[in-house]
Short mmCIF file of C-alpha atoms and ligand atoms in Angstrom, two decimals:
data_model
loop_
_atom_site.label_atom_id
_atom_site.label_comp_id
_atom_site.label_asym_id
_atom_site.label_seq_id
_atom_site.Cartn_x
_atom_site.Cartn_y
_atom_site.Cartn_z
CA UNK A 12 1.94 22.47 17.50
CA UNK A 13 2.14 18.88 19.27
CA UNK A 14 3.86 16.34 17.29
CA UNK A 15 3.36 12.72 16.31
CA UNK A 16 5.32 10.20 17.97
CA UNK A 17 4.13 7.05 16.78
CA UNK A 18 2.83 6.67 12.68
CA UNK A 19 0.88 3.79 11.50
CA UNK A 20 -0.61 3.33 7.82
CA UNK A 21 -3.78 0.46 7.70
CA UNK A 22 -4.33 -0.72 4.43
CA UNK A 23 -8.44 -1.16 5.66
CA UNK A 24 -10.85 0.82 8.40
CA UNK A 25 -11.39 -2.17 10.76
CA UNK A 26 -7.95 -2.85 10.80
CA UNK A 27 -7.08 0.86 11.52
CA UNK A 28 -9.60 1.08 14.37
CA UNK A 29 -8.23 -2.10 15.22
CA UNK A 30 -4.41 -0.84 15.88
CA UNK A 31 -5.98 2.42 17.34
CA UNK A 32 -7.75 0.34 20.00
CA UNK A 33 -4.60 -1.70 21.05
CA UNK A 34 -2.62 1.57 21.19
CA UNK A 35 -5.12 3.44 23.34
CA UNK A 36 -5.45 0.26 25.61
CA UNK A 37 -1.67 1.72 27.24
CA UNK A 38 -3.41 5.43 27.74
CA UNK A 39 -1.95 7.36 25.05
CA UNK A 40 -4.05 9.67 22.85
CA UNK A 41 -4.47 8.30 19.69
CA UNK A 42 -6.56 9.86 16.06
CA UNK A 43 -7.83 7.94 13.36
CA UNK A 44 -7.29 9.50 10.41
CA UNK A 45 -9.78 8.81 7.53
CA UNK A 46 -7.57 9.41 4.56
CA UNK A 47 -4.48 11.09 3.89
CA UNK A 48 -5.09 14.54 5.72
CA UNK A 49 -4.23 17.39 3.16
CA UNK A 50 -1.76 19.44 5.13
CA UNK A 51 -0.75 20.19 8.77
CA UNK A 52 -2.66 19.24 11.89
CA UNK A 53 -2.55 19.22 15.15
CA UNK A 54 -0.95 15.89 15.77
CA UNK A 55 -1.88 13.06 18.59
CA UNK A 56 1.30 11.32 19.94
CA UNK A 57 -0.14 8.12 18.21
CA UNK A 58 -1.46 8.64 14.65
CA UNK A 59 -2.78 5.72 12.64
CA UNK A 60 -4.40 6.57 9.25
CA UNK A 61 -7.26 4.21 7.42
CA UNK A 62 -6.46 3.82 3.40
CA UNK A 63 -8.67 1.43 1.60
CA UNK A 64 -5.82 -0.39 -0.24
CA UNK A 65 -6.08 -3.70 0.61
CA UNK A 66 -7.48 -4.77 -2.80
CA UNK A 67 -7.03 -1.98 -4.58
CA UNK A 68 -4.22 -1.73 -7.81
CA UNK A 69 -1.20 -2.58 -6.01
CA UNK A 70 0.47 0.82 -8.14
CA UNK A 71 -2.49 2.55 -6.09
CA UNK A 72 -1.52 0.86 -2.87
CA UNK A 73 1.73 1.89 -2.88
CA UNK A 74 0.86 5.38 -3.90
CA UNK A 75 -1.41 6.15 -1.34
CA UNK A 76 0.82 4.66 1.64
CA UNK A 77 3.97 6.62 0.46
CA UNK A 78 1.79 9.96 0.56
CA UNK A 79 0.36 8.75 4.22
CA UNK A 80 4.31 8.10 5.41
CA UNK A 81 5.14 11.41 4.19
CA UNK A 82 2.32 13.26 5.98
CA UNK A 83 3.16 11.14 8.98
CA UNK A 84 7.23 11.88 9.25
CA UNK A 85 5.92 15.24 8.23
CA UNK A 86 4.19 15.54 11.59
CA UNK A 87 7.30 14.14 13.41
CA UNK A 88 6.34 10.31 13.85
CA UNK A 89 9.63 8.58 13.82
CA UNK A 90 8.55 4.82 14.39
CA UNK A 91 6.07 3.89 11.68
CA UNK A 92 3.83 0.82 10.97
CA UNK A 93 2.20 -1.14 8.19
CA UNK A 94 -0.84 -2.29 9.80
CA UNK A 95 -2.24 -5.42 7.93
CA UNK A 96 -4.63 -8.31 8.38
CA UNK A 97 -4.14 -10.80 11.36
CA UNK A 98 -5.19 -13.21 8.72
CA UNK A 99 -2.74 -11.70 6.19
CA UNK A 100 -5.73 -11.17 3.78
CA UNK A 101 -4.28 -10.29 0.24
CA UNK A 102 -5.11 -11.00 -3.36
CA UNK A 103 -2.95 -13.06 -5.88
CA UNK A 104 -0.96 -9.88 -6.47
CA UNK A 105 -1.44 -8.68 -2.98
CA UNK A 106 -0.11 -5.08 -1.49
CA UNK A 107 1.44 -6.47 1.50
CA UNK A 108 4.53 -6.76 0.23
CA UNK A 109 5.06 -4.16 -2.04
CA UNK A 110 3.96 -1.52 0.27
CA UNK A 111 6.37 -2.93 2.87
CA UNK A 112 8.96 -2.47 0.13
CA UNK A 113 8.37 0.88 -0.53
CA UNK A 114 7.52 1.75 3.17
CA UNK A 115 11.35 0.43 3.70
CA UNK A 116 12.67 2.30 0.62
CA UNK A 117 11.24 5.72 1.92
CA UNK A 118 12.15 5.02 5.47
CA UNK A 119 15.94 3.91 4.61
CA UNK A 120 15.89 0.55 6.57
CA UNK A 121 16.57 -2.72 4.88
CA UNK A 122 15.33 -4.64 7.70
CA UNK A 123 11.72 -4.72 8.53
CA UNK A 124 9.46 -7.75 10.41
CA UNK A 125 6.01 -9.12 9.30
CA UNK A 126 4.22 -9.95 12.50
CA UNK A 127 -0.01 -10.95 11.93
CA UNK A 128 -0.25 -12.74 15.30
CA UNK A 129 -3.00 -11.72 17.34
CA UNK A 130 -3.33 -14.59 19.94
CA UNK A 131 -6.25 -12.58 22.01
CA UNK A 132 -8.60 -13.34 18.60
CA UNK A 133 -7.07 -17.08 18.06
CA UNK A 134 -4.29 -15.93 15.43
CA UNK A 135 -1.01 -17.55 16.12
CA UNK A 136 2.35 -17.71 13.89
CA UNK A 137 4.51 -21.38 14.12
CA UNK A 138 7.23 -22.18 12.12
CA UNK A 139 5.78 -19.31 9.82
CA UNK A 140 2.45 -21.01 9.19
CA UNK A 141 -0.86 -18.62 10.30
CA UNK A 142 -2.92 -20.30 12.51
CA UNK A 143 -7.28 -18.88 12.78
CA UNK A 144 -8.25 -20.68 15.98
CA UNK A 145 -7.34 -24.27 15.41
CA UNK A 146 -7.20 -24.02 12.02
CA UNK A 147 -4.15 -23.63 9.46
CA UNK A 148 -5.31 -20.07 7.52
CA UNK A 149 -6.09 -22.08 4.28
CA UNK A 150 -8.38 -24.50 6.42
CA UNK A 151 -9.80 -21.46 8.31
CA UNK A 152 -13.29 -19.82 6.88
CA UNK A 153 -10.41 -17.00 5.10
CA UNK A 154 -10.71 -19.73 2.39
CA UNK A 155 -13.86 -18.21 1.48
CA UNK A 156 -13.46 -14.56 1.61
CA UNK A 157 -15.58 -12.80 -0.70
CA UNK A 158 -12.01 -10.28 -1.99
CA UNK A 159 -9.26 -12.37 -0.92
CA UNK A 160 -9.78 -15.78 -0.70
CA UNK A 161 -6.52 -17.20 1.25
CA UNK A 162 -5.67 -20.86 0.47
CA UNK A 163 -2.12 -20.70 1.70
CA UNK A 164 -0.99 -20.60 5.70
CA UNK A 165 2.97 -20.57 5.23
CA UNK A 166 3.29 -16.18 5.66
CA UNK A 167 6.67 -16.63 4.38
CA UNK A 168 5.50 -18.26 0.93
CA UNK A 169 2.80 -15.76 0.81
CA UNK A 170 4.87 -12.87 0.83
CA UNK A 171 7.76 -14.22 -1.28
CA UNK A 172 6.37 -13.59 -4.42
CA UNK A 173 5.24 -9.71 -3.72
CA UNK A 174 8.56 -8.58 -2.75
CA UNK A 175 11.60 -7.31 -4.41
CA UNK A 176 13.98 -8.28 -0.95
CA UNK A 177 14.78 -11.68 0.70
CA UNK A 178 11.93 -13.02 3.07
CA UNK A 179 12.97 -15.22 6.38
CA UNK A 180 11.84 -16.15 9.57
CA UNK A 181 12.10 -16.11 13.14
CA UNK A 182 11.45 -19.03 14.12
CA UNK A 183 9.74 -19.96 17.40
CA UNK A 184 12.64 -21.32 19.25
CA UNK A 185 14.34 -18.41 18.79
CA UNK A 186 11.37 -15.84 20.04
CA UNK A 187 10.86 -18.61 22.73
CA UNK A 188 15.02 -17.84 24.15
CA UNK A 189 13.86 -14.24 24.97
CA UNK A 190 14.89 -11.12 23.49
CA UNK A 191 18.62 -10.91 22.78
CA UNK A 192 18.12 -14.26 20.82
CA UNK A 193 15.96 -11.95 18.49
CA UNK A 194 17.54 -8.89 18.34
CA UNK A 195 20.85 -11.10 17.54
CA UNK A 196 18.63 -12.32 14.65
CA UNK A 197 17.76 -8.91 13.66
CA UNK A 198 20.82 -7.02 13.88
CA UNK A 199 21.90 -9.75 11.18
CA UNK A 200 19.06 -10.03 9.01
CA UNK A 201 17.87 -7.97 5.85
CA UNK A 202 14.98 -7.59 3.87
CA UNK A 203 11.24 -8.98 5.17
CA UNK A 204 11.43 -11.61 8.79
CA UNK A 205 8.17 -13.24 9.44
CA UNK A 206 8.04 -13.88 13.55
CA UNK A 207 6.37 -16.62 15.07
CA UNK A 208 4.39 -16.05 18.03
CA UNK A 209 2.26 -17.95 19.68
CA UNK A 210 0.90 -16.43 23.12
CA UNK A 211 0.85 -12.91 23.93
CA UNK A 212 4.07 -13.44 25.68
CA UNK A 213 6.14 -13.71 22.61
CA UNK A 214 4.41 -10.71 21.27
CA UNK A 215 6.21 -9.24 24.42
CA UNK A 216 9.25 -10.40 23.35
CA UNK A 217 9.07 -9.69 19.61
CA UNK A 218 7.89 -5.49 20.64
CA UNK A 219 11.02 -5.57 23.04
CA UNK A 220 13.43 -6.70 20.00
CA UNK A 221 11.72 -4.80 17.49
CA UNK A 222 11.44 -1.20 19.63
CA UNK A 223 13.49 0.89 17.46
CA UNK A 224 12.94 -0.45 14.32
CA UNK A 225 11.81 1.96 12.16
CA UNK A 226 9.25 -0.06 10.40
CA UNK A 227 7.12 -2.80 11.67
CA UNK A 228 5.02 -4.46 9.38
CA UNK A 229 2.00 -6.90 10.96
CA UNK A 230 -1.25 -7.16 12.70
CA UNK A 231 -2.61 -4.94 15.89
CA UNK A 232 -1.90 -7.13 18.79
CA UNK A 233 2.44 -6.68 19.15
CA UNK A 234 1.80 -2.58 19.18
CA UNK A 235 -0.06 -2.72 21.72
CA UNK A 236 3.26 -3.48 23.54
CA UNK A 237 5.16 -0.72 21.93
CA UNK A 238 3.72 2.29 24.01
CA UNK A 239 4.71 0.74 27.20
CA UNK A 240 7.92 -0.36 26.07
CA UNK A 241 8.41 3.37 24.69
CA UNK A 242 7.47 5.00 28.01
CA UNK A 243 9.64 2.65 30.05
CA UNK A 244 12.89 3.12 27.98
CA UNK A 245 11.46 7.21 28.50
CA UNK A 246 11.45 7.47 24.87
CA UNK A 247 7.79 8.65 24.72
CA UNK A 248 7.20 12.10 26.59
CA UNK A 249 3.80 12.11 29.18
CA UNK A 250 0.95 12.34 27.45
CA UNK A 251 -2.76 11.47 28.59
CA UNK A 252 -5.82 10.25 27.09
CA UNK A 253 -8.57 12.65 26.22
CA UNK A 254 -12.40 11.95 27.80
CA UNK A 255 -14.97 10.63 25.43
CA UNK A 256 -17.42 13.03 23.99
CA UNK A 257 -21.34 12.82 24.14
CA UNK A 258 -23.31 10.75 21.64
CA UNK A 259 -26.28 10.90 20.46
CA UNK A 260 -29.61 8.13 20.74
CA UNK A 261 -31.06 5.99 17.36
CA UNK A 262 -28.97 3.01 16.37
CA UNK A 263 -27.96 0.97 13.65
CA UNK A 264 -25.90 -2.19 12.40
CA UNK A 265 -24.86 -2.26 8.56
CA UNK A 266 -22.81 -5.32 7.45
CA UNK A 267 -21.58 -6.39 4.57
CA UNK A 268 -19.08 -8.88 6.37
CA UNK A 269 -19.67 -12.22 4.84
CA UNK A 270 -17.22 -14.01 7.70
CA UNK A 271 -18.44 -16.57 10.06
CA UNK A 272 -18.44 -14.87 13.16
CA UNK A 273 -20.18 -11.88 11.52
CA UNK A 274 -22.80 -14.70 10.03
CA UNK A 275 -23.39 -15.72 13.62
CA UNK A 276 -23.21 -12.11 14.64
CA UNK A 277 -26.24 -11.34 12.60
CA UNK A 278 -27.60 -14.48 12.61
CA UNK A 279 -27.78 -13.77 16.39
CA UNK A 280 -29.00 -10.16 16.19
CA UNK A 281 -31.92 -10.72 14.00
CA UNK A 282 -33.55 -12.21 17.08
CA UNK A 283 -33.82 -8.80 18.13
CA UNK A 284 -33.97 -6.45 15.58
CA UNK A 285 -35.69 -5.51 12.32
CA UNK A 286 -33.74 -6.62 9.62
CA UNK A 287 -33.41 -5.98 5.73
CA UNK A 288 -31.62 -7.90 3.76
CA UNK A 289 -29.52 -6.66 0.78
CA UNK A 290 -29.08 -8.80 -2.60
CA UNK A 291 -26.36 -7.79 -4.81
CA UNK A 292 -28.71 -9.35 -7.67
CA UNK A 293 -31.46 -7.41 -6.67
CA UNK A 294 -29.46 -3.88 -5.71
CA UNK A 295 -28.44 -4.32 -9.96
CA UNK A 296 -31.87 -4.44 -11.13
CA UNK A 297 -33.98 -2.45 -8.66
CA UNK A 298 -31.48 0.02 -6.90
CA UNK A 299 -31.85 0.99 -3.37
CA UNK A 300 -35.16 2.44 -3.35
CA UNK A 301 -37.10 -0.38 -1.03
CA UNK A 302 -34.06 -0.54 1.61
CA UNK A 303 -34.19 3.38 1.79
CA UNK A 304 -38.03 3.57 2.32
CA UNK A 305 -37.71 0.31 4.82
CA UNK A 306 -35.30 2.38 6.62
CA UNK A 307 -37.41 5.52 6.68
CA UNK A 308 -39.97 3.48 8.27
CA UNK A 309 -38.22 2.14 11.41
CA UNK A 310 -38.09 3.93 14.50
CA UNK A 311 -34.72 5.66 15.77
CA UNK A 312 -34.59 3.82 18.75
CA UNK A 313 -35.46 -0.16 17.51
CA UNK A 314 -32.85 -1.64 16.91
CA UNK A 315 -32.39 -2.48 13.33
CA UNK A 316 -29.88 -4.20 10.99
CA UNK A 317 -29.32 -3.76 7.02
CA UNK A 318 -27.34 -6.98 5.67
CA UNK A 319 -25.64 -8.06 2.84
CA UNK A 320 -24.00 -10.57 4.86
CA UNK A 321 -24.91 -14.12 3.24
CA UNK A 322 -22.80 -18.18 3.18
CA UNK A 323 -20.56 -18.64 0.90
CA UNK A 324 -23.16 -20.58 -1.54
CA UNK A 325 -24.82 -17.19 -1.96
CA UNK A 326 -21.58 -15.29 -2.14
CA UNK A 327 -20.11 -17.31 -4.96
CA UNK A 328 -24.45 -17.13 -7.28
CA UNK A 329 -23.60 -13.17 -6.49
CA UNK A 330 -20.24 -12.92 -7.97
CA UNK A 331 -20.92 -15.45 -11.13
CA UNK A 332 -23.60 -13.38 -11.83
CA UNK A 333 -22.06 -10.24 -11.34
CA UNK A 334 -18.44 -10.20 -10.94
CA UNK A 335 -16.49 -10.29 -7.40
CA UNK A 336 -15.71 -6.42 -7.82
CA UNK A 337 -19.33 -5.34 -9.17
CA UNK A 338 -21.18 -7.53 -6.69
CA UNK A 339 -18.98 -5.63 -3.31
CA UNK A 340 -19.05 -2.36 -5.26
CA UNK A 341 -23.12 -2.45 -5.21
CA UNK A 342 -23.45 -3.53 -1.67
CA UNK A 343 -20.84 -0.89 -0.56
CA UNK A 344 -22.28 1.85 -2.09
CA UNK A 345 -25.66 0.65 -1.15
CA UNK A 346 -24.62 0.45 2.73
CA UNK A 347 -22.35 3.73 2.41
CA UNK A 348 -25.94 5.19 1.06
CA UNK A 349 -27.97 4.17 3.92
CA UNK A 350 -25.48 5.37 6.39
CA UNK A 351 -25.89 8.82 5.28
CA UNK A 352 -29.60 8.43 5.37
CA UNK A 353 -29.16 7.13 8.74
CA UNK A 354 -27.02 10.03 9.46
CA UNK A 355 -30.10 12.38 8.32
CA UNK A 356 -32.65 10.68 9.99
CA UNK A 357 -30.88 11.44 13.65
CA UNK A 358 -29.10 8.30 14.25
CA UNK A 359 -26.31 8.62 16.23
CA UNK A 360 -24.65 5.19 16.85
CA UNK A 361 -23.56 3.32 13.95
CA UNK A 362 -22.04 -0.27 13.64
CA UNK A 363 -20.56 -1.31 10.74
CA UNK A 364 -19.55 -5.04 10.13
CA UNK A 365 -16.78 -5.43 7.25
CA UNK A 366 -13.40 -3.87 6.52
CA UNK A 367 -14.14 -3.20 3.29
CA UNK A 368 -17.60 -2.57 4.21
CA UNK A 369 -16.28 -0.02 6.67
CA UNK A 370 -13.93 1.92 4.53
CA UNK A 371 -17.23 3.08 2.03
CA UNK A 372 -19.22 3.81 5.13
CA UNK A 373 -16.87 5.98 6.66
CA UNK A 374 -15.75 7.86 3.52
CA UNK A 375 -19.25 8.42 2.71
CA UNK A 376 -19.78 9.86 5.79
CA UNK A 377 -17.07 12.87 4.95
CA UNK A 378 -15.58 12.02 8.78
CA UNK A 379 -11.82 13.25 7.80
CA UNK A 380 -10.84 11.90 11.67
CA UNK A 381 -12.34 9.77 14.36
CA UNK A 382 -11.60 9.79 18.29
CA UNK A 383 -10.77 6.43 19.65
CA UNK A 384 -12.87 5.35 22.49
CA UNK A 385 -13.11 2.21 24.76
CA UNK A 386 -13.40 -1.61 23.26
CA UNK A 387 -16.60 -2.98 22.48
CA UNK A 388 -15.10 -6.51 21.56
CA UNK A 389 -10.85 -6.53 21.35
CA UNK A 390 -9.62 -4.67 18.59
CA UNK A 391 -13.11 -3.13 18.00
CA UNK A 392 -13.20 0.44 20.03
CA UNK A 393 -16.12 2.85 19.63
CA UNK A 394 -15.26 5.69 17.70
CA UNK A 395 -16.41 8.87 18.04
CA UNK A 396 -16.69 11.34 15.29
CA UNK A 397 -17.95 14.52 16.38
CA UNK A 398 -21.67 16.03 16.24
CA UNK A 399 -22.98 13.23 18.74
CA UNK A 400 -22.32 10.15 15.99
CA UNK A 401 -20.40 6.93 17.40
CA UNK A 402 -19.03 4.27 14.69
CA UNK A 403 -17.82 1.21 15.43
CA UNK A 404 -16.12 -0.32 12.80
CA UNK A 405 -16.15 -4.36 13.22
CA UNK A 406 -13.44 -6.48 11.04
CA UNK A 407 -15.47 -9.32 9.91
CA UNK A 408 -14.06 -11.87 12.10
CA UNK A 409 -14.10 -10.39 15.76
CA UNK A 410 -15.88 -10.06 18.88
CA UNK A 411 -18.69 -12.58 20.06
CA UNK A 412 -21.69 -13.79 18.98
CA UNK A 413 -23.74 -11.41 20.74
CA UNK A 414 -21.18 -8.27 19.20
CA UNK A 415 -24.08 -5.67 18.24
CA UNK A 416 -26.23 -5.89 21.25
CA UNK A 417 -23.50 -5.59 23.37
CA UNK A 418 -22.13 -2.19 21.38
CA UNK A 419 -25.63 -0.35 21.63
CA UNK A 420 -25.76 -1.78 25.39
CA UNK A 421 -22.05 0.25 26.49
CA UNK A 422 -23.81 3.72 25.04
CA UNK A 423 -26.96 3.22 27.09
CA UNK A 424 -27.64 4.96 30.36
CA UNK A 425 -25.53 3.86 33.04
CA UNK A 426 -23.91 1.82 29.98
CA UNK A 427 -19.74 1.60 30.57
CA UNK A 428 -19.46 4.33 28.24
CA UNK A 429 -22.14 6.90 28.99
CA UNK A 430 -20.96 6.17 32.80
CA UNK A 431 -17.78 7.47 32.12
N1 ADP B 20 -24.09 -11.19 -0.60
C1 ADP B 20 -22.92 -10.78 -1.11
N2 ADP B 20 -22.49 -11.21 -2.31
C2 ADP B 20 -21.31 -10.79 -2.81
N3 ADP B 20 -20.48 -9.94 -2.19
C3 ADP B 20 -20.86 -9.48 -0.99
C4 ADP B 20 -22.09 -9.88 -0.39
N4 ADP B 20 -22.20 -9.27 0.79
C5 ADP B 20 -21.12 -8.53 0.94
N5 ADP B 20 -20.30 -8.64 -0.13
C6 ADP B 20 -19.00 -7.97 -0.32
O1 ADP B 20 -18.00 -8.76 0.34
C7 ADP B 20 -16.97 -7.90 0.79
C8 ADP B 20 -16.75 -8.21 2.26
O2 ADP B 20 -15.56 -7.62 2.66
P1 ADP B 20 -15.42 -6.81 4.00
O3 ADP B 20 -16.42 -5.73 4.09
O4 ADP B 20 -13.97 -6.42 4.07
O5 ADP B 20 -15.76 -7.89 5.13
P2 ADP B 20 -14.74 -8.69 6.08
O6 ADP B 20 -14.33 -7.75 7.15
O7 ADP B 20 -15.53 -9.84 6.57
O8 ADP B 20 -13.55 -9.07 5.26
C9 ADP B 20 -17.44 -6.47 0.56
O9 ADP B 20 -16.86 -5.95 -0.63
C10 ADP B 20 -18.94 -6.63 0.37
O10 ADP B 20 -19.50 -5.60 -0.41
O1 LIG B 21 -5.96 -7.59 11.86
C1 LIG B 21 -7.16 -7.86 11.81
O2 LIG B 21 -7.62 -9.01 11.83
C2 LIG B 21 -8.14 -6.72 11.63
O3 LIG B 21 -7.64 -5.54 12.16
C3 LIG B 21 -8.40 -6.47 10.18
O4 LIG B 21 -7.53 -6.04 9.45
C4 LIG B 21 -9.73 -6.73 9.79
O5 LIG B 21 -10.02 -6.78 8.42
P1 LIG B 21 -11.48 -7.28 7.99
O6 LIG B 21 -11.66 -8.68 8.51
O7 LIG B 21 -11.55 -7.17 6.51
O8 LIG B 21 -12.45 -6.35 8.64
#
């Protein structure tokens, strides 16, 4: 049976799809795994398995990533990742950290580094302070996420307080002297190193240092160096991308994103689709029943859009009424229900807008593993999981303005997918 190479454990779906697409951009085979898979497989080279842990109990967290490591080393993946949120998302007692601990505890390293930057999308580490476009991360719309609301930009102080080992930082003039600078650093530090980087260049840099590490902790954007690296140093053996299966016609966006871009996103969308809109308020007194029979309604092939995604104003009425946890809870069970009746109906091509949003979709659609396909937006591939159904799964805060027409648009005839 093949064996894994390469293991990475997301702590959301978007971000998981996310690192799967940056790995597959170097031509490796990659599988998304949706949950811990309950015994042996046959392995990819590059496995990266979606948990749904970035808000949940941080005991839970931790539980849940150990049993992923153990599947992973269990399938022979030697180099292993934490994959986390370019914008370091977190609550106050956030699972970052702790899971990094443990992660390094199981793995027998007492060195690890924390690297969010993803310059591509406008995320940039200086001096240790996260950077969202031109905004400092607590500036940045993150200060309004619905689940973790981030009103701090310094990663280091961030991460201080949810781990048990010392927390420094690679600065940027030390990335910016080129690799040796940073491995120096690295051969002499312990415990958790935030790295700076600014343009895809240092990412270089930072993947070069950090190559045989056995745990790297961060966003998508420095892995997609690491397969590269691997193959030049001929540490990974040959191996070769699979081709993309067929997928079926009738489409569908469900979001329950409430981040800018995916505001604009829908915002944008609505000007040519049917849309439904989803109030938590409403969902707790009258159920689901309307946006079912709305949905039942709609032909397979218009394009159509169910939305919880709403400003912040209506965010914040939702969650005084109801409670942050109860007011998500009720739209993510409400989109993972129409997904499956979706899924009934014949629809084959599903976007999904939200991490969170993404991980009840998914799960509710009993996919155990998804095949990585070809970016829509970067960081956001199409997935494919079997019986003709595509899912993209779109963090909140990528791709354009124009995101969902131009996912349905690669599946159409003589679209870049369907051409392939
Ligand atoms: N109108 C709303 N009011 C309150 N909570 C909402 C609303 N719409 C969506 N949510 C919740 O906000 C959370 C958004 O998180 P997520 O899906 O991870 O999106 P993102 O990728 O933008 O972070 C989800 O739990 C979702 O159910
Ligand atoms: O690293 C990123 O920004 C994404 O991969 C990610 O984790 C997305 O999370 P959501 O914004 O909650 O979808």
């Amino acid at each position: 049976m093949a064996a894994a190479f390469f293991g990475a454990i997301a702590d959301d779906f978007t971000g998981a799809s996310d690192l799967a697409a940056m790995l597959s951009r170097a031509g490796v085979p990659v599988t998304l795994r949706i949950g811990v898979p309950v015994g042996d497989e046959e392995a990819s080279a590059f496995e990266v398995i979606a948990l749904k842990i970035r808000t949940a109990p941080v005991e839970d967290a931790v539980h849940e990533a150990r049993a992923a490591l153990r599947w992973l080393r269990d399938q022979g993946a030697r180099r292993v990742f934490w994959k986390y949120c370019s914008t370091f998302d977190s609550t106050t007692r956030g699972n970052i950290g702790p899971v990094a601990d443990a992660l390094m505890s199981d793995l027998r390293t007492d060195v690890t580094i924390h690297c969010p930057a993803f310059p591509e999308n406008g995320r940039r580490v200086f001096m240790g302070r996260l950077f969202v476009g031109d905004l400092p991360l607590d500036e940045s719309p993150m200060k309004d996420h619905p689940l973790t609301p981030m009103r701090d930009a310094s990663v280091p102080r961030l991460l201080r307080p949810q781990v048990k080992r010392d927390v420094g930082l690679v600065a940027f003039p030390t990335v910016r002297a080129g690799v040796d600078a940073v491995s120096a650093t690295l051969s002499d530090a312990r415990g958790h190193m935030v790295v700076d980087s600014v343009e895809d260049t240092d990412l270089s840099t930072l993947a070069q240092a950090a190559q045989d590490m056995a745990l790297i902790c961060g966003g998508s954007a420095i892995a997609e160096r690491l397969p590269k690296i691997w193959r030049a140093g001929g540490a990974l053996p040959h191996t070769a991308a699979e081709p993309m299966p067929p997928v079926r016609g009738g489409r569908i966006v469900l979001s329950g994103s409430c981040s800018a871009m995916t505001r604009a996103q829908v915002g944008s969308y609505l000007r040519q689709a049917n849309g439904y809109r989803l109030d938590p308020q409403e969902l707790s007194k009258g159920g689901l029943a309307d946006a079912r029979a709305w949905l039942v309604a709609q032909p397979a092939e218009a394009h159509k859009i169910i939305f919880a995604t709403a400003e912040p104003k209506a965010v914040q009425a939702a969650q005084d009424a109801l409670g942050v946890a109860r007011a998500g809870a009720l739209v993510e069970d409400a989109l993972a229900q129409l997904a499956r009746d979706a899924i009934d109906r014949g629809i084959g091509q599903i976007v999904v807008a939200g991490g969170e949003t993404s991980g009840a979709v998914t799960r509710a659609l009993q996919v155990d593993r998804l095949r990585v396909g070809p970016e829509i937006a970067p960081g956001v591939p199409w997935c494919f999981a079997g019986d003709g159904v595509a899912i993209a799964l779109k963090s909140g805060n990528f791709g354009t303005e124009t995101f969902f027409a131009e996912a349905f648009e690669m599946l159409e005839p003589g679209g870049s997918v369907a051409a392939r």
